[in-house]
Amino acid sequence: MKNFGKVYLIGAGPGDPGLFTLKGKSILERADVVVYDRLVSPAILSFCNASAEMVDVGKMPTHHKVKQSEINKLLVKFAQGKPGAVIARLKGGDPFVFGRGGEEALELIDAGVEFEVVPGITSAISVPAYAGIPVSHRGIATSFHIVTGHEKQEMQTCHSELYETKNFSSQVELCPLGRSTKGGVEESSISGLDFPALAKCPGTLIFLMGISNMEMISRRLIECGKDPKTPLAFIEKGTTPYQRTVMCTLETAGETILRENVTAPAITIMGGVVELGKILAWRKNLPLSGKRLVVTRAAKQASGIAAKLSALGAEVIETPMIETRTLCEESSKVVLADLSNFDVLAFTSTNGVDSFFELLFRAGLDIRSLAGKKIASVGKITEKKLLERGIRCDYVPEDHTGEGLGKLLAAICHSEQAPRVDGSRLDESRILLLQGNLADDTILKLLPKATRWVVYETLPVATLPDWKREAVAGADAVVFASSSAVENFMKVTGCTAASESRVAPKLAFSIGRLTSATAKKYDFEVVESEETSMDSLVKKIAEYYSV
Ligand code: SAH
């Protein structure tokens, strides 16, 4: 393999970000380029590094999607043009289950580009599971069969948002259902379906991409002897907030699609197991099932509330309103000859740890420059962050506050029984505080001779990427934990109170009186938590949707 970038064909799962694999997430976090399909959930896109180049091949600026052959070329182009780069190709479900991942892989092989496949949870089994339908069940179905229900023409029209015309690699001869195509791909892959065999098959049948052909598929199955009363379910937008299950029988499939307006993406599942869905439909019982909520807290704080809301069934779009930036201009200071002037490094946030190490590396140094120094941390989370970098903390205050840390270090410097460094008393002037620009002076007041380096700054987020704007536009409500978050949210979504082009949803959940007042100023319908705490806010949101 040449010195190209490497492509990862990653399955994004069916929609719920909680079903995305840990391996996929860790690749997205370090990917330089992310080429993604239309069906990939925005919550999964938010795992990507903020500096990654995001390429939406589900839709071009002109609102046409990119053809499969062009996607193949694009992947090769990125890999060849970016030696050492990590290129993530994110596809719905599993890349090798009707995902054309094989075609992309063949193209990469042809071009000498290295690749890996990261499987995803296919919609074929997970979407039924979210509708409470087990694809196999003892005594009802001992096998299940995943079948494509599209034909070539449909791929160009009905599912055009997802898939383009076939363009198989010249290296192999491929066709649906393993039939030989000899002179090329069959005109109609649906006519390649072995209806007599499918009709005879006692297992569960699962059709992907089959909605627009289902009238014909069900008719052919009945003609070939399948029981017209076979239970059948359509599951639309499975595992997303908009999941919907419509049940009928094989003989009423066509009319049901029209009457209920079943639309893609949807899977069709038929067999006795469908009946179990009437008893086991667990998801609709979650209080926030079907809701998409925008959480505007800073990423680290957001995860706590996001996890709680997700556990209640919501899809959460984390949209932090502030971001932190390492003050690289400071790196000259960290030309760490200076570090020899200090015996204690005191960290008051995980951001401080990250930024300090970024500066250390920028200065061409590493943890060896910290040998012999004492390390202090404000609390457990920062302590853990340091431990991840192979550094144990010597001093952590019991109360996990800046004041606690200041008092602890002051005591060590000034008390008779205090621990010593190298036999001598710890010298206050040899303490280095590593903090952000918004840190207050609490510690410095307790340790006036210490030095403070501001290693990062906190800024309001200035813009939202397009995919996030779209996600916000489709949300049911926004969750605000501060007035400034409301103000900045309105700014980045380009909204004024009564703007015609308002992206923000109408409903806001607010943590307290001031935040509510600001939200009302922008014409939000506001629901306020009883107490000023995240738990109270989560409780309020659940109550609101339960009535
Ligand atoms: N590789 C994908 C399938 C791609 S084919 C996978 O493994 O899931 C696209 C089809 O998958 C859609 O037409 C639809 O039938 C099905 N599909 C994908 N995501 C779905 C979802 N969230 N809900 C219902 N059907 C879905």
XYZ file of C-alpha atoms and ligand atoms in Angstrom:
573
model
C 0.000 0.000 0.000
C 1.241 3.479 -0.831
C 1.559 6.332 1.611
C -2.044 7.452 1.294
C -4.672 8.292 3.855
C -6.619 5.377 5.265
C -10.357 4.939 4.770
C -12.621 3.465 7.450
C -15.971 2.176 6.202
C -18.051 2.683 9.319
C -21.578 1.536 10.012
C -23.489 4.262 11.846
C -26.315 1.982 12.949
C -30.006 2.650 12.396
C -30.285 6.139 13.926
C -30.162 6.065 17.728
C -26.651 7.367 18.538
C -26.526 5.003 21.511
C -26.329 2.120 19.036
C -23.144 3.432 17.413
C -20.039 1.351 18.152
C -17.238 2.484 20.453
C -14.749 1.742 17.676
C -16.659 3.928 15.220
C -16.775 6.745 17.770
C -13.059 6.652 18.462
C -12.317 6.838 14.720
C -14.716 9.765 14.249
C -13.015 11.626 17.086
C -9.727 11.583 15.194
C -10.960 11.632 11.583
C -9.638 14.383 9.302
C -12.414 13.901 6.744
C -15.915 12.500 7.302
C -17.917 11.469 4.236
C -21.446 10.755 5.406
C -24.825 9.645 4.107
C -28.115 11.369 4.540
C -29.488 8.907 7.066
C -26.678 9.344 9.589
C -28.001 10.909 12.796
C -26.736 14.407 13.682
C -26.044 13.157 17.195
C -23.485 10.770 15.679
C -21.982 13.560 13.569
C -21.392 15.506 16.762
C -18.803 12.877 17.764
C -16.604 14.232 14.956
C -13.674 16.451 15.636
C -14.671 20.112 15.184
C -11.836 20.605 12.704
C -12.792 17.625 10.495
C -13.827 18.302 6.905
C -17.480 17.229 6.721
C -18.690 15.997 3.329
C -22.412 15.332 2.993
C -22.825 12.966 0.048
C -26.515 12.582 0.767
C -26.978 16.027 -0.664
C -24.884 18.466 -2.630
C -25.284 22.249 -2.344
C -27.712 22.102 -5.262
C -29.758 19.538 -3.334
C -28.777 16.647 -5.576
C -27.135 13.736 -3.912
C -23.760 12.474 -5.028
C -23.752 9.394 -7.287
C -22.196 6.199 -5.917
C -19.487 6.274 -8.598
C -18.605 9.817 -7.514
C -18.515 8.789 -3.851
C -16.070 6.017 -4.743
C -13.878 8.510 -6.588
C -14.145 11.020 -3.750
C -12.872 8.491 -1.190
C -9.928 7.635 -3.409
C -9.222 11.324 -4.004
C -9.196 12.147 -0.289
C -6.982 9.153 0.511
C -4.495 9.884 -2.264
C -4.406 13.604 -1.562
C -3.904 13.337 2.191
C -1.060 11.044 3.221
C -1.544 9.815 6.773
C -5.096 11.171 6.990
C -7.965 9.334 8.641
C -10.976 9.302 6.327
C -14.230 8.112 7.844
C -16.903 6.896 5.440
C -20.064 6.829 7.571
C -22.984 4.802 6.284
C -26.369 3.977 7.732
C -26.786 0.615 9.470
C -24.031 -1.808 8.513
C -21.812 -0.915 5.552
C -22.013 -4.433 4.096
C -25.781 -4.951 4.484
C -27.230 -3.441 1.299
C -24.897 -0.544 2.005
C -22.664 -0.724 -1.064
C -19.683 -0.808 1.284
C -18.289 -3.707 -0.744
C -18.241 -1.588 -3.883
C -16.407 1.209 -2.113
C -13.902 -1.277 -0.688
C -13.264 -2.761 -4.165
C -12.618 0.713 -5.544
C -10.172 1.450 -2.710
C -8.326 -1.813 -3.354
C -8.131 -0.916 -7.066
C -6.563 2.418 -6.148
C -4.104 0.929 -3.648
C -5.791 2.639 -0.678
C -5.739 0.949 2.720
C -9.108 0.492 4.426
C -10.848 -1.057 7.410
C -14.466 -1.981 7.948
C -16.211 -1.108 11.204
C -19.535 -2.981 11.240
C -22.650 -1.193 12.397
C -25.924 -2.487 13.785
C -28.077 -3.161 10.777
C -31.576 -1.701 10.643
C -32.791 -5.150 9.593
C -32.681 -6.474 13.157
C -32.453 -3.366 15.333
C -35.462 -1.531 13.925
C -37.781 -4.498 14.636
C -36.213 -4.763 18.102
C -37.107 -1.110 18.797
C -40.660 -1.922 17.741
C -40.696 -4.875 20.166
C -40.510 -7.485 17.378
C -37.887 -10.216 17.882
C -36.744 -11.412 14.441
C -36.568 -14.987 15.755
C -38.632 -16.524 18.542
C -38.751 -20.094 19.794
C -41.796 -21.839 18.404
C -42.599 -19.025 15.963
C -39.594 -18.399 13.730
C -36.381 -20.395 13.591
C -34.759 -18.305 10.875
C -34.918 -14.816 9.459
C -34.102 -13.610 5.976
C -33.028 -10.134 4.966
C -34.081 -9.282 1.447
C -33.725 -6.215 -0.743
C -37.053 -4.975 -2.002
C -35.742 -2.418 -4.442
C -35.393 -2.623 -8.150
C -33.044 -0.679 -10.302
C -35.616 1.884 -11.330
C -36.652 2.511 -7.745
C -33.093 3.156 -6.758
C -33.056 6.070 -9.143
C -36.335 7.529 -8.016
C -38.085 6.552 -4.805
C -34.928 6.034 -2.806
C -32.918 8.553 -4.663
C -31.990 10.250 -1.435
C -30.182 7.124 -0.427
C -28.886 5.206 -3.379
C -27.899 5.750 -6.937
C -27.668 3.507 -9.952
C -25.411 0.525 -9.635
C -21.849 0.901 -10.685
C -20.039 -2.221 -9.724
C -16.302 -2.491 -9.839
C -14.955 -3.999 -13.012
C -13.067 -6.589 -10.984
C -15.986 -8.784 -10.008
C -19.277 -9.859 -11.331
C -21.976 -9.123 -8.776
C -25.725 -9.386 -8.706
C -28.566 -9.455 -6.214
C -29.297 -12.764 -4.476
C -26.159 -14.323 -5.921
C -27.643 -14.967 -9.359
C -25.271 -14.875 -12.261
C -25.687 -11.775 -14.375
C -23.350 -12.856 -17.142
C -23.778 -9.860 -19.460
C -23.923 -7.403 -16.533
C -26.350 -6.370 -13.791
C -29.946 -7.505 -14.276
C -32.331 -4.832 -15.442
C -34.607 -5.390 -12.491
C -33.216 -6.812 -9.288
C -36.705 -7.349 -7.950
C -37.368 -9.855 -10.724
C -34.287 -11.595 -9.364
C -36.169 -12.395 -6.150
C -37.035 -16.073 -5.890
C -40.683 -15.607 -4.895
C -41.584 -19.317 -4.761
C -38.674 -19.952 -2.372
C -39.485 -16.877 -0.252
C -43.179 -17.851 -0.107
C -42.273 -21.339 1.108
C -39.788 -20.102 3.670
C -41.239 -20.492 7.193
C -38.900 -17.938 8.792
C -39.335 -14.194 9.279
C -38.929 -12.148 6.085
C -37.412 -8.684 6.410
C -37.405 -6.381 3.392
C -35.203 -3.309 3.170
C -35.904 -0.587 0.610
C -39.126 -2.267 -0.369
C -41.925 0.186 0.343
C -42.656 1.301 -3.199
C -42.584 -2.306 -4.437
C -44.460 -3.842 -1.549
C -47.804 -4.014 -3.311
C -46.193 -6.130 -6.021
C -44.019 -8.125 -3.595
C -46.981 -9.061 -1.406
C -49.076 -10.029 -4.460
C -46.300 -12.262 -5.831
C -45.767 -13.919 -2.428
C -49.492 -14.698 -2.145
C -49.558 -16.040 -5.728
C -46.679 -18.318 -4.782
C -48.599 -19.715 -1.826
C -47.756 -17.535 1.185
C -50.663 -17.179 3.611
C -52.418 -13.849 2.865
C -53.107 -13.484 6.589
C -49.392 -13.482 7.484
C -48.882 -10.660 10.020
C -46.843 -7.794 8.565
C -45.401 -4.584 10.019
C -43.906 -1.485 8.450
C -41.480 0.296 10.740
C -40.661 3.803 9.598
C -37.594 5.792 10.763
C -36.846 3.129 13.340
C -34.835 3.969 16.503
C -35.159 7.723 15.770
C -37.579 10.037 17.597
C -39.927 9.666 14.628
C -40.204 5.869 14.712
C -43.646 4.593 13.703
C -44.989 1.054 13.443
C -47.935 0.236 11.199
C -49.306 -3.311 11.363
C -51.455 -5.149 8.826
C -51.413 -8.494 6.972
C -49.728 -9.583 3.774
C -52.922 -9.183 1.754
C -53.552 -5.612 2.963
C -49.935 -4.418 2.656
C -50.385 -2.315 -0.498
C -53.514 -0.496 0.623
C -52.053 0.066 4.119
C -49.009 1.840 2.695
C -51.279 4.238 0.797
C -53.771 4.764 3.612
C -51.122 5.307 6.302
C -48.714 7.084 3.964
C -45.773 4.862 4.945
C -42.596 6.522 3.710
C -38.902 5.671 3.461
C -36.779 4.819 5.236
C -38.869 1.945 6.454
C -38.463 -1.777 6.760
C -41.134 -4.389 6.187
C -41.186 -7.429 8.422
C -43.528 -10.379 7.927
C -44.183 -13.500 9.946
C -45.718 -14.660 13.209
C -43.185 -12.681 15.269
C -44.933 -9.450 14.228
C -47.769 -10.298 16.638
C -45.277 -10.120 19.533
C -44.804 -6.433 18.748
C -48.302 -5.804 20.086
C -47.157 -6.982 23.524
C -43.456 -6.100 23.532
C -43.488 -2.552 22.103
C -41.324 -1.224 24.913
C -40.106 2.007 23.421
C -43.315 3.938 23.252
C -43.525 3.668 27.055
C -40.450 5.876 27.586
C -41.611 9.390 28.530
C -39.387 11.215 26.030
C -39.692 8.692 23.208
C -40.116 10.504 19.915
C -38.645 13.800 21.134
C -35.579 15.512 19.761
C -34.093 17.956 22.269
C -31.276 20.439 21.770
C -29.015 20.762 24.822
C -27.047 23.998 24.818
C -24.666 23.399 27.710
C -20.911 23.200 27.238
C -19.904 19.769 26.018
C -18.551 18.475 29.314
C -21.510 19.596 31.362
C -23.923 18.596 28.616
C -23.016 14.914 28.714
C -24.609 14.450 32.137
C -27.976 15.901 31.186
C -27.763 14.391 27.681
C -27.329 10.914 29.155
C -30.312 11.428 31.462
C -32.574 12.674 28.678
C -31.457 9.855 26.347
C -32.210 7.293 29.034
C -35.766 8.634 29.046
C -36.028 8.003 25.306
C -35.150 11.420 23.814
C -32.764 12.008 20.964
C -30.363 14.650 22.226
C -28.498 17.076 19.993
C -25.650 18.537 22.014
C -25.080 22.085 20.832
C -22.666 23.760 23.247
C -22.789 27.540 23.198
C -19.246 28.017 24.379
C -15.977 26.499 23.259
C -12.491 26.535 24.676
C -9.309 27.395 22.822
C -5.748 26.808 23.953
C -3.843 30.068 24.082
C -1.078 28.993 21.790
C 0.442 32.463 21.926
C 1.313 31.479 25.481
C 3.461 28.612 24.270
C 6.508 30.845 24.239
C 6.051 31.138 28.005
C 5.840 27.421 28.239
C 9.201 27.138 26.571
C 9.648 25.070 29.515
C 12.984 26.229 30.691
C 10.528 28.250 32.755
C 9.116 25.132 34.316
C 12.276 24.706 36.313
C 11.127 27.763 38.274
C 8.253 25.765 39.749
C 7.928 22.849 42.130
C 4.124 22.505 42.038
C 1.801 22.503 39.044
C -1.815 23.111 40.098
C -4.666 22.302 37.719
C -8.184 23.612 38.252
C -9.970 22.083 35.248
C -9.705 19.293 32.707
C -9.445 21.956 29.987
C -6.407 23.295 31.821
C -4.824 19.829 31.687
C -5.521 19.438 27.952
C -4.269 22.898 27.068
C -1.163 22.666 29.246
C -0.154 19.432 27.532
C -0.876 20.871 24.118
C 1.489 23.734 24.931
C 4.053 21.349 26.367
C 4.071 19.323 23.143
C 4.128 22.455 21.004
C 7.260 23.478 22.923
C 8.802 20.156 21.852
C 8.655 18.718 25.380
C 6.776 15.917 27.134
C 6.024 14.612 30.635
C 9.703 14.076 31.358
C 9.887 17.840 31.928
C 7.592 17.318 34.913
C 9.911 14.884 36.692
C 10.195 15.619 40.404
C 7.380 18.164 40.457
C 4.370 17.916 42.733
C 1.002 17.925 41.016
C -2.166 19.400 42.508
C -5.708 19.048 41.221
C -8.899 20.823 42.216
C -10.962 17.631 42.234
C -11.569 14.084 41.122
C -12.377 14.725 37.439
C -9.240 16.730 36.837
C -7.298 14.143 38.840
C -8.637 11.407 36.540
C -7.675 13.413 33.469
C -4.105 13.657 34.772
C -4.064 9.958 35.555
C -5.011 9.244 31.934
C -1.766 10.996 31.039
C 0.188 8.816 33.420
C 0.431 11.383 36.208
C -0.627 10.835 39.807
C -1.771 13.816 41.839
C -0.018 14.621 45.091
C -2.554 17.119 46.400
C -6.360 17.048 45.972
C -8.522 19.036 48.443
C -11.382 17.238 50.147
C -14.022 19.735 49.121
C -13.055 19.873 45.400
C -13.210 23.671 45.107
C -10.690 26.332 44.130
C -10.843 27.644 47.684
C -10.157 24.159 49.024
C -7.144 23.804 46.752
C -5.824 27.253 47.687
C -6.165 26.509 51.405
C -4.539 23.093 51.079
C -1.517 24.479 49.220
C -1.249 27.446 51.595
C -1.245 25.039 54.529
C 1.476 22.947 52.909
C 3.607 26.050 52.329
C 3.162 27.560 55.730
C 2.451 24.874 58.288
C 5.256 23.366 60.354
C 4.058 19.798 59.794
C 3.598 20.314 56.070
C 5.113 17.898 53.556
C 8.379 19.103 52.066
C 9.820 18.952 48.596
C 13.446 17.814 48.531
C 13.745 18.346 52.253
C 12.947 22.040 52.080
C 9.660 23.733 52.833
C 7.329 24.132 49.853
C 7.757 27.635 48.542
C 4.566 29.471 47.586
C 6.360 31.391 44.853
C 7.225 28.089 43.184
C 3.570 27.166 42.620
C 2.262 27.438 39.042
C -1.501 27.666 38.532
C -2.741 26.536 35.124
C -6.139 28.033 34.472
C -8.621 29.412 31.943
C -9.322 33.102 31.330
C -12.571 32.974 33.296
C -11.077 31.520 36.480
C -11.556 33.887 39.416
C -8.867 35.012 41.850
C -9.870 32.776 44.751
C -6.700 30.687 44.649
C -4.388 33.609 43.908
C -5.765 35.471 46.920
C -4.859 32.535 49.126
C -1.481 32.098 47.389
C -0.465 35.660 46.417
C 3.104 34.677 45.523
C 2.052 31.904 43.133
C 2.144 32.411 39.355
C -0.881 32.000 37.144
C -0.672 31.043 33.478
C -3.850 31.375 31.474
C -3.521 28.377 29.174
C -6.949 28.495 27.540
C -9.809 30.850 26.920
C -13.528 30.286 26.778
C -15.400 31.865 23.897
C -18.992 31.895 22.731
C -19.527 29.588 19.737
C -19.689 31.760 16.618
C -21.399 29.523 14.053
C -23.204 26.217 13.682
C -22.284 23.787 10.918
C -25.069 23.167 8.383
C -25.868 19.675 9.602
C -26.366 20.997 13.103
C -28.619 23.810 11.938
C -30.774 21.194 10.212
C -30.897 19.078 13.350
C -31.843 22.094 15.452
C -34.552 23.042 12.969
C -36.138 19.616 13.337
C -36.008 19.574 17.149
C -39.003 19.635 19.477
C -37.463 21.902 22.098
C -34.272 23.560 23.322
C -32.931 23.124 26.852
C -31.321 26.248 28.332
C -29.286 26.423 31.530
C -28.312 30.105 31.343
C -29.371 33.434 29.872
C -26.149 33.736 27.948
C -26.838 30.373 26.313
C -30.215 31.708 25.093
C -28.642 34.876 23.719
C -25.873 33.029 21.955
C -28.178 30.317 20.647
C -30.341 32.949 18.985
C -27.267 34.608 17.548
C -25.757 31.458 16.024
C -29.069 30.301 14.612
C -29.462 33.743 13.071
C -32.846 34.311 14.660
C -34.546 37.369 15.943
C -37.648 37.042 18.098
C -40.248 36.871 15.367
C -37.991 36.065 12.456
C -39.696 34.342 9.534
C -36.694 32.117 9.043
C -36.544 31.092 12.677
C -34.541 27.878 12.990
C -35.153 27.445 16.704
C -38.117 25.399 17.880
C -40.857 27.292 19.708
C -40.558 25.442 23.001
C -37.784 26.006 25.563
C -37.068 24.284 28.875
C -35.320 26.638 31.265
C -33.398 26.095 34.483
C -34.499 29.280 36.262
C -36.179 32.668 36.316
C -33.507 34.729 34.551
C -33.002 32.186 31.814
C -36.791 32.025 31.322
C -37.047 35.797 31.028
C -34.413 35.866 28.294
C -36.065 32.971 26.439
C -39.443 34.737 26.555
C -37.821 37.823 25.081
C -37.112 35.665 22.040
C -40.678 34.449 21.820
C -40.115 30.986 23.255
C -42.931 29.218 24.991
C -41.078 28.520 28.261
C -41.360 25.645 30.723
C -39.272 26.303 33.866
C -37.853 23.726 36.287
C -38.998 23.805 39.932
C -35.456 24.159 41.248
C -32.255 25.503 39.763
C -30.698 22.102 39.171
C -30.199 19.806 36.217
C -32.077 16.960 37.910
C -35.066 19.193 38.489
C -34.938 20.333 34.858
C -34.856 16.745 33.566
C -37.790 15.890 35.827
C -39.751 18.841 34.484
C -39.095 17.852 30.861
C -40.253 14.278 31.527
C -43.390 15.549 33.314
C -44.188 17.972 30.503
C -44.235 15.205 27.908
C -45.975 12.669 30.150
C -49.229 14.589 30.436
N -26.885 -0.659 5.406
C -28.211 -0.393 5.918
C -29.279 -0.634 4.913
C -29.184 0.245 3.721
S -30.514 0.023 2.627
C -28.455 -1.235 7.170
O -27.670 -2.151 7.475
O -29.409 -0.946 7.883
C -31.564 1.323 3.159
C -32.794 0.748 3.736
O -32.559 0.330 5.066
C -33.952 1.704 3.819
O -34.654 1.822 2.603
C -34.792 1.032 4.861
O -35.469 -0.063 4.329
C -33.729 0.486 5.803
N -33.464 1.407 6.913
C -32.304 1.989 7.221
N -32.421 2.717 8.345
C -33.697 2.577 8.753
C -34.448 3.070 9.852
N -33.889 3.849 10.780
N -35.735 2.716 9.961
C -36.320 1.928 9.056
N -35.656 1.427 7.988
C -34.369 1.742 7.844
